[in-house]
Coordinates of C-alpha atoms and ligand atoms in Angstrom, one line a residue:
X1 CA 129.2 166.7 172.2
X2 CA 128.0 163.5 170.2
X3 CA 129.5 160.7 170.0
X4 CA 128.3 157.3 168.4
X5 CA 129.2 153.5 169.8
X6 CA 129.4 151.1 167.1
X7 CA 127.7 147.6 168.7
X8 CA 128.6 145.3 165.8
X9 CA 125.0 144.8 165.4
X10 CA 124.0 143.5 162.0
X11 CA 120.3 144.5 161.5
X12 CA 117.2 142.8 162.5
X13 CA 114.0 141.6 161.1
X14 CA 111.1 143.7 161.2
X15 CA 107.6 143.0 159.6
X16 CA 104.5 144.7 160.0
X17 CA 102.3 142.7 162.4
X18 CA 98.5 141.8 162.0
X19 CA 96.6 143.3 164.5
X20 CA 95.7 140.3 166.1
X21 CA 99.5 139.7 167.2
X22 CA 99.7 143.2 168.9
X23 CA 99.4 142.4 173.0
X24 CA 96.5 145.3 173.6
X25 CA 95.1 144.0 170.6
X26 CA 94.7 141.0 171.5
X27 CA 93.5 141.2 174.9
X28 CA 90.7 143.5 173.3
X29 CA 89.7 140.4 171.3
X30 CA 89.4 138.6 174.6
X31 CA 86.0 140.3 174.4
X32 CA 84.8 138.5 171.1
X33 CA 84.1 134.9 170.4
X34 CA 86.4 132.2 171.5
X35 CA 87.1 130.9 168.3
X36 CA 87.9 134.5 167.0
X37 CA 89.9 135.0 169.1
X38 CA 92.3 131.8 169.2
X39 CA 92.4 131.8 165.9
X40 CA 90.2 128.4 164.9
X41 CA 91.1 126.4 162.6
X42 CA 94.7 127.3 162.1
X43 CA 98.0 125.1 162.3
X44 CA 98.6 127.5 165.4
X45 CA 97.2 130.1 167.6
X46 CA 97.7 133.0 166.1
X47 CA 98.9 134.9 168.8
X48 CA 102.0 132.7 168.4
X49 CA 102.9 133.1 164.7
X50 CA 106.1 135.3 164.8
X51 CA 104.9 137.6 161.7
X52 CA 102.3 137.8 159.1
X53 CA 103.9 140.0 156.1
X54 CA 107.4 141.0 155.2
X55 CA 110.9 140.7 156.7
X56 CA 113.3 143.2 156.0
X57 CA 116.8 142.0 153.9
X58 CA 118.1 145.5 152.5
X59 CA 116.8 149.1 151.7
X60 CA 113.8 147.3 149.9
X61 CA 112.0 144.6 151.1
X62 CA 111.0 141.6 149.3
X63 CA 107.4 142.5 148.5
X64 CA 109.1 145.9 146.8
X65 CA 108.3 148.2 149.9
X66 CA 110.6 150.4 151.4
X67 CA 112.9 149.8 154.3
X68 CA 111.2 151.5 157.6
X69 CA 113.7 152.6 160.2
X70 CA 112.7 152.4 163.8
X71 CA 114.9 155.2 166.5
X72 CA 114.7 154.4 170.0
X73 CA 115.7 157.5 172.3
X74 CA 116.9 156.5 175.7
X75 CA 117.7 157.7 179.1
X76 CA 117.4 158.6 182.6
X77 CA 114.1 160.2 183.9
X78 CA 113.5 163.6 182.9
X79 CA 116.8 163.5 180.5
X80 CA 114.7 165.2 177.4
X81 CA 113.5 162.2 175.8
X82 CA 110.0 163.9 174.9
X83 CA 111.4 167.2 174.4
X84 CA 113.6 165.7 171.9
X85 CA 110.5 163.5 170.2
X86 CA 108.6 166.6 170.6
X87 CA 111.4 168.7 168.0
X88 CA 111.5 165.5 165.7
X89 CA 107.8 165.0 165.3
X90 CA 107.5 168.4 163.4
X91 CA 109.8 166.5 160.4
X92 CA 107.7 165.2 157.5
X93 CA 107.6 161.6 157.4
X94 CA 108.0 160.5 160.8
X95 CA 106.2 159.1 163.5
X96 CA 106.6 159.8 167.0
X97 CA 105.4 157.6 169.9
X98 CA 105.8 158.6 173.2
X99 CA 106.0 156.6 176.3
X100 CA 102.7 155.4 177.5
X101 CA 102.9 157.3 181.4
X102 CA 98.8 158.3 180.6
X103 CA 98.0 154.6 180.8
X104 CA 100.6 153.4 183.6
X105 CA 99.0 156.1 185.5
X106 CA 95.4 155.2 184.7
X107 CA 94.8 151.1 184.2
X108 CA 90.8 150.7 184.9
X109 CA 91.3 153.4 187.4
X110 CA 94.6 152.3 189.1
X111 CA 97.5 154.6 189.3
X112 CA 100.8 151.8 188.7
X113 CA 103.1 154.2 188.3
X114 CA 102.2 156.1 191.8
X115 CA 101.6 153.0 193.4
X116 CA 105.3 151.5 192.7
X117 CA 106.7 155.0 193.6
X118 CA 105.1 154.7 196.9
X119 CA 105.9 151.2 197.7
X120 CA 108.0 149.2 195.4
X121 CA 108.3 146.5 197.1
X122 CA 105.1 145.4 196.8
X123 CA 104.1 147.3 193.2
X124 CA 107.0 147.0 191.5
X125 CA 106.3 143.6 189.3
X126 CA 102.8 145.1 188.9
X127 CA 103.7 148.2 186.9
X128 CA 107.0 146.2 185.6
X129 CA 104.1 143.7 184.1
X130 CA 101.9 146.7 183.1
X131 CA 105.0 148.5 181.1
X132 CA 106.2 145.2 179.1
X133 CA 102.7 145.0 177.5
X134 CA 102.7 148.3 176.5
X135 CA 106.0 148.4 175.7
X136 CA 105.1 145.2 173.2
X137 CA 102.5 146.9 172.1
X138 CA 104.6 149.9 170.9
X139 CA 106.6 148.1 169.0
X140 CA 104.7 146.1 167.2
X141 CA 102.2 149.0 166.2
X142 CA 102.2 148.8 162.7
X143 CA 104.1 151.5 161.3
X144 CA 102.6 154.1 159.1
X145 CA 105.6 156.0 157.8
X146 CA 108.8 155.6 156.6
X147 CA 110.8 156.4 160.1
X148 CA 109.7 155.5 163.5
X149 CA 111.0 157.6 166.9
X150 CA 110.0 155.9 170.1
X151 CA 110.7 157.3 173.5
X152 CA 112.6 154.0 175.4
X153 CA 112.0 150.6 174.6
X154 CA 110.8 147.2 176.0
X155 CA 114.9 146.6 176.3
X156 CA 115.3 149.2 178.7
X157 CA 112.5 148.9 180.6
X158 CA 113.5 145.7 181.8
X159 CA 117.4 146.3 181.2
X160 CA 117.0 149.3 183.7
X161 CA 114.3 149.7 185.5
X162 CA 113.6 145.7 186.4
X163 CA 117.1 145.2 186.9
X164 CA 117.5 148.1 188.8
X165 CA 114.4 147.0 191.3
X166 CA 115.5 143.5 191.5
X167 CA 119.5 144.8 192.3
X168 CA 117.9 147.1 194.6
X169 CA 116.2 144.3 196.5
X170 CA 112.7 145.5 196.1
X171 CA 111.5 142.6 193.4
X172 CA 111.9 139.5 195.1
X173 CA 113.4 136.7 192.6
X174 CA 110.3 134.5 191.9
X175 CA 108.9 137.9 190.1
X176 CA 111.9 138.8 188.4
X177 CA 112.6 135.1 186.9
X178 CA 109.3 135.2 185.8
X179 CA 109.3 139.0 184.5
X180 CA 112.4 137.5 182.7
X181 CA 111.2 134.6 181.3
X182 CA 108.3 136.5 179.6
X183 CA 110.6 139.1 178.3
X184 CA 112.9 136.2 176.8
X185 CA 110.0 134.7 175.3
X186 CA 109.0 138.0 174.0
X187 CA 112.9 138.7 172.4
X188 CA 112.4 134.9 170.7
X189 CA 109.3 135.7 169.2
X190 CA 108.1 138.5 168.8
X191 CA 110.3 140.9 166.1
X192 CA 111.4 144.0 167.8
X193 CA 112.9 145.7 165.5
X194 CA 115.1 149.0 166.3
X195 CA 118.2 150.6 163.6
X196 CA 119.6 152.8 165.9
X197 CA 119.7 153.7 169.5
X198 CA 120.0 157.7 170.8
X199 CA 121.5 157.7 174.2
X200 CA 120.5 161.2 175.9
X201 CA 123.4 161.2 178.6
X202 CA 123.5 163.0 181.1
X203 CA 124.6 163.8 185.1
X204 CA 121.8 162.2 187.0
X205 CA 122.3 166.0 189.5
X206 CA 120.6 167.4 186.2
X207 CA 117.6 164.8 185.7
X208 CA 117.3 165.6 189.7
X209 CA 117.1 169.4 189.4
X210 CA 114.3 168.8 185.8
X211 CA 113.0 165.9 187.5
X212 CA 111.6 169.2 190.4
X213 CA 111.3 171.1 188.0
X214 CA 108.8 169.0 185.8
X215 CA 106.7 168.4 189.1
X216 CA 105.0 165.0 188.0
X217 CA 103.1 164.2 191.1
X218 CA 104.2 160.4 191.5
X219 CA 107.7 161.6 191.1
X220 CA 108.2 164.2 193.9
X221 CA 109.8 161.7 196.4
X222 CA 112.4 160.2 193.7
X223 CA 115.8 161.0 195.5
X224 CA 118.9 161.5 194.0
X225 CA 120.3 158.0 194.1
X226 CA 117.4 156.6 192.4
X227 CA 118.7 158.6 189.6
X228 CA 121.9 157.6 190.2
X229 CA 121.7 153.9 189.9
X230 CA 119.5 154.1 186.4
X231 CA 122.0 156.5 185.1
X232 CA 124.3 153.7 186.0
X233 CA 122.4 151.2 184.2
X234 CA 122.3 153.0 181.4
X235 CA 126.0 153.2 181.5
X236 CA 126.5 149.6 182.1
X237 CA 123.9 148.7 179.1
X238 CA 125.2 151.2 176.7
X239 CA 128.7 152.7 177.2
X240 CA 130.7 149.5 179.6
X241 CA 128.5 147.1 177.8
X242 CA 128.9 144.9 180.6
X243 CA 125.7 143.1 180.9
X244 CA 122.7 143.3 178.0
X245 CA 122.9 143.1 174.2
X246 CA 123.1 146.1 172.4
X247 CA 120.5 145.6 169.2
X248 CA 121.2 148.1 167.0
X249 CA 124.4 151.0 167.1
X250 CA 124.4 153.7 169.7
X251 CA 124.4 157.6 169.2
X252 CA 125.5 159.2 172.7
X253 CA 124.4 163.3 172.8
X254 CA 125.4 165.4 176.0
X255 CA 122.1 166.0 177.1
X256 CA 123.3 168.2 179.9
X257 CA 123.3 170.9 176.8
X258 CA 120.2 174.1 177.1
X259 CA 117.6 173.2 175.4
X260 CA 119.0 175.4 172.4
X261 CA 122.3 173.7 172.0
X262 CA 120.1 170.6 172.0
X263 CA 118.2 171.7 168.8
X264 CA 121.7 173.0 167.7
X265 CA 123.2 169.1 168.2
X266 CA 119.8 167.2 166.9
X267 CA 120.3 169.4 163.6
X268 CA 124.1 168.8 163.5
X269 CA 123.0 165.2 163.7
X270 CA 119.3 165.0 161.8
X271 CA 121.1 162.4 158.6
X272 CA 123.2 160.4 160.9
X273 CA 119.6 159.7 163.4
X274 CA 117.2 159.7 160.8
X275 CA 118.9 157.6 158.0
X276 CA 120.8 154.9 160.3
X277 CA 122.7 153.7 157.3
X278 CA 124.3 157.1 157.5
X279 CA 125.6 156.3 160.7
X280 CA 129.0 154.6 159.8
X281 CA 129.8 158.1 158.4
X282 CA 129.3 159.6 162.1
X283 CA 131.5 157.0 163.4
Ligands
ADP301 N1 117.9 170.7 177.5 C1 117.1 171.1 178.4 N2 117.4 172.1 179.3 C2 116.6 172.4 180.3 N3 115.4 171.8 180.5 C3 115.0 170.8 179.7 C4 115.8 170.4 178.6 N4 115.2 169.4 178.0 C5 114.0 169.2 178.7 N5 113.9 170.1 179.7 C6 112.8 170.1 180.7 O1 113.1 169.1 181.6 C7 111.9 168.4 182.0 C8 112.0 167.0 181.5 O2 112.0 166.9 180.1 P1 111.3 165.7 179.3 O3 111.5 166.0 177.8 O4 109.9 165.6 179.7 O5 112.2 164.5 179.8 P2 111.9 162.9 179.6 O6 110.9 162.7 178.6 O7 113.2 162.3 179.3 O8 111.4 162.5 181.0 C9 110.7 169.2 181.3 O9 110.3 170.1 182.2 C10 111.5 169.9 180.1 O10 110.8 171.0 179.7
LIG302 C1 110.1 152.6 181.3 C2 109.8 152.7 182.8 C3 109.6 153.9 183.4 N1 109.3 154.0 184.7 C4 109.0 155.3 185.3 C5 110.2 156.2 185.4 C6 109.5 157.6 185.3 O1 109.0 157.9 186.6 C7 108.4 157.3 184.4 C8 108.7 157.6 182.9 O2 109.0 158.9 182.8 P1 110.2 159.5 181.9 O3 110.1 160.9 182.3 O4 109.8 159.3 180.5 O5 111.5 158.9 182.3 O6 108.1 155.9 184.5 C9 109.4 152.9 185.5 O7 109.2 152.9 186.7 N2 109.6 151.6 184.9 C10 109.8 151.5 183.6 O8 110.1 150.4 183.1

């Protein structure tokens, strides 16, 4: 079952970013000279302008190149996110990038992830900080190919997972105002660009059971209501629409499907997620 949310959503900017702007980027030319790397000499630090080459107004850009379309797949833990990137990746022409677990796991030797699952009180804003980098730094990788799949986004990361410690009462306020404030800052700045949004739904009783049956160390002790409240997000977010902006229109697949009903849906599908603009058709 497929169905598709239409979030009145206009289009966004996107520009390929110098490297410089990139988050990891930058704090790698933290290394080099001073004036390198504030940029000397300019009007402004460069970190700060909002884009060095094109913005996107149409199917080609100004400078002549073609539109790029970026697909963000979302869900609740263990839904098939990389399973589904996995299937996509073998297409010609696209890029996939996956979520970065390896490095929430592994930060100069510090295991974030692990550490917020056993004590989020204390961890939480630490890996919550962590993911927003990389999350920026995803997104403003400059894209190689013509279509871009990402697994999540820096909006759901905060949208579910910061919201959902902060409901929960394990971030106290100080670190989620802050958390926000960065993230706003980020959403005013910085162009995030994303044309559509694939929303793997599905009953959180099945992300429990593949949760177990994945066996990702950190995750063992995730109990069934965890699941439950950031399937709820999602739902709020996505479906209800109660709380966040939607950025871009929403493609909803029962991911409660076998996995080969899933390739049978994702090739039912393949024009309305790969070409966005198709996506009006699917409506
Ligand atoms: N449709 C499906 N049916 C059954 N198992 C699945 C299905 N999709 C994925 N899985 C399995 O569930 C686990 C989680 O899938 P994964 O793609 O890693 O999810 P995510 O990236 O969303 O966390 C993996 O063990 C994967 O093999
Ligand atoms: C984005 C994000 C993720 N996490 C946690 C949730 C999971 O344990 C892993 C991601 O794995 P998935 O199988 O791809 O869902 O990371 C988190 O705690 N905070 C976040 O913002």
């Amino acid at each position: 079952m497929l169905r598709v949310q239409s979030s009145g959503w206009q289009g966004c900017p996107v520009g390929p970013f110098c490297d410089e702007m990139r988050p990891l980027a930058a704090l790698r030319n933290l290394g080099r000279p001073l004036l390198v790397a504030l940029g000397y000499g300019r009007a402004e630090p460069r970190y700060f302008h909002l884009q060095c080459g094109q913005r996107r107004s149409g199917k080609i850009m100004q400078n002549g190149s073609r539109k790029k379309t970026v697909i963000c797949i979302e869900g609740n833990i263990a839904s098939g996110k990389t399973t589904c990137l996995e299937y996509f990746s073998k297409t010609p022409n696209i890029e996939v990038i996956t979520e970065p677990v390896t490095q929430w796991r592994n930060v100069q030797g510090h295991n974030l992830l692990g550490l917020m699952y056993q004590d989020s009180s204390r961890w939480g804003i630490t890996l919550q900080t962590y993911v927003q980098l990389t999350m920026l730094d995803m997104h403003t990788r400059p894209m190689m190919l013509p279509v871009r799949m990402m697994e999540r986004s820096i909006l759901s990361a905060k949208y579910i997972f910061v919201e959902n410690l902060y409901r929960s009462g394990k971030m106290p306020e100080p670190d989620y105002v802050v958390l926000t404030e960065w993230f706003d800052w980020i959403m005013k700045n910085m162009t995030i660009s994303v044309d559509l949004i694939v929303y793997l739904q599905l009953s959180p009783k099945t992300c429990y059971e593949r949760v177990k049956m994945r066996c990702r160390e950190e995750e063992k002790i995730i109990p069934l209501d965890y699941l439950e409240a950031i399937h709820n997000l999602h739902e709020e977010w996505l479906i209800k629409r109660t709380r966040f902006t939607v950025p871009a229109p929403v493609l909803v697949i029962n991911a409660d499907d076998d996995l080969q009903n899933m390739i049978r849906q994702y090739e039912e599908h393949r024009d309305c997620i790969l070409t966005p603009d198709n996506i009006q058709r699917c409506l």
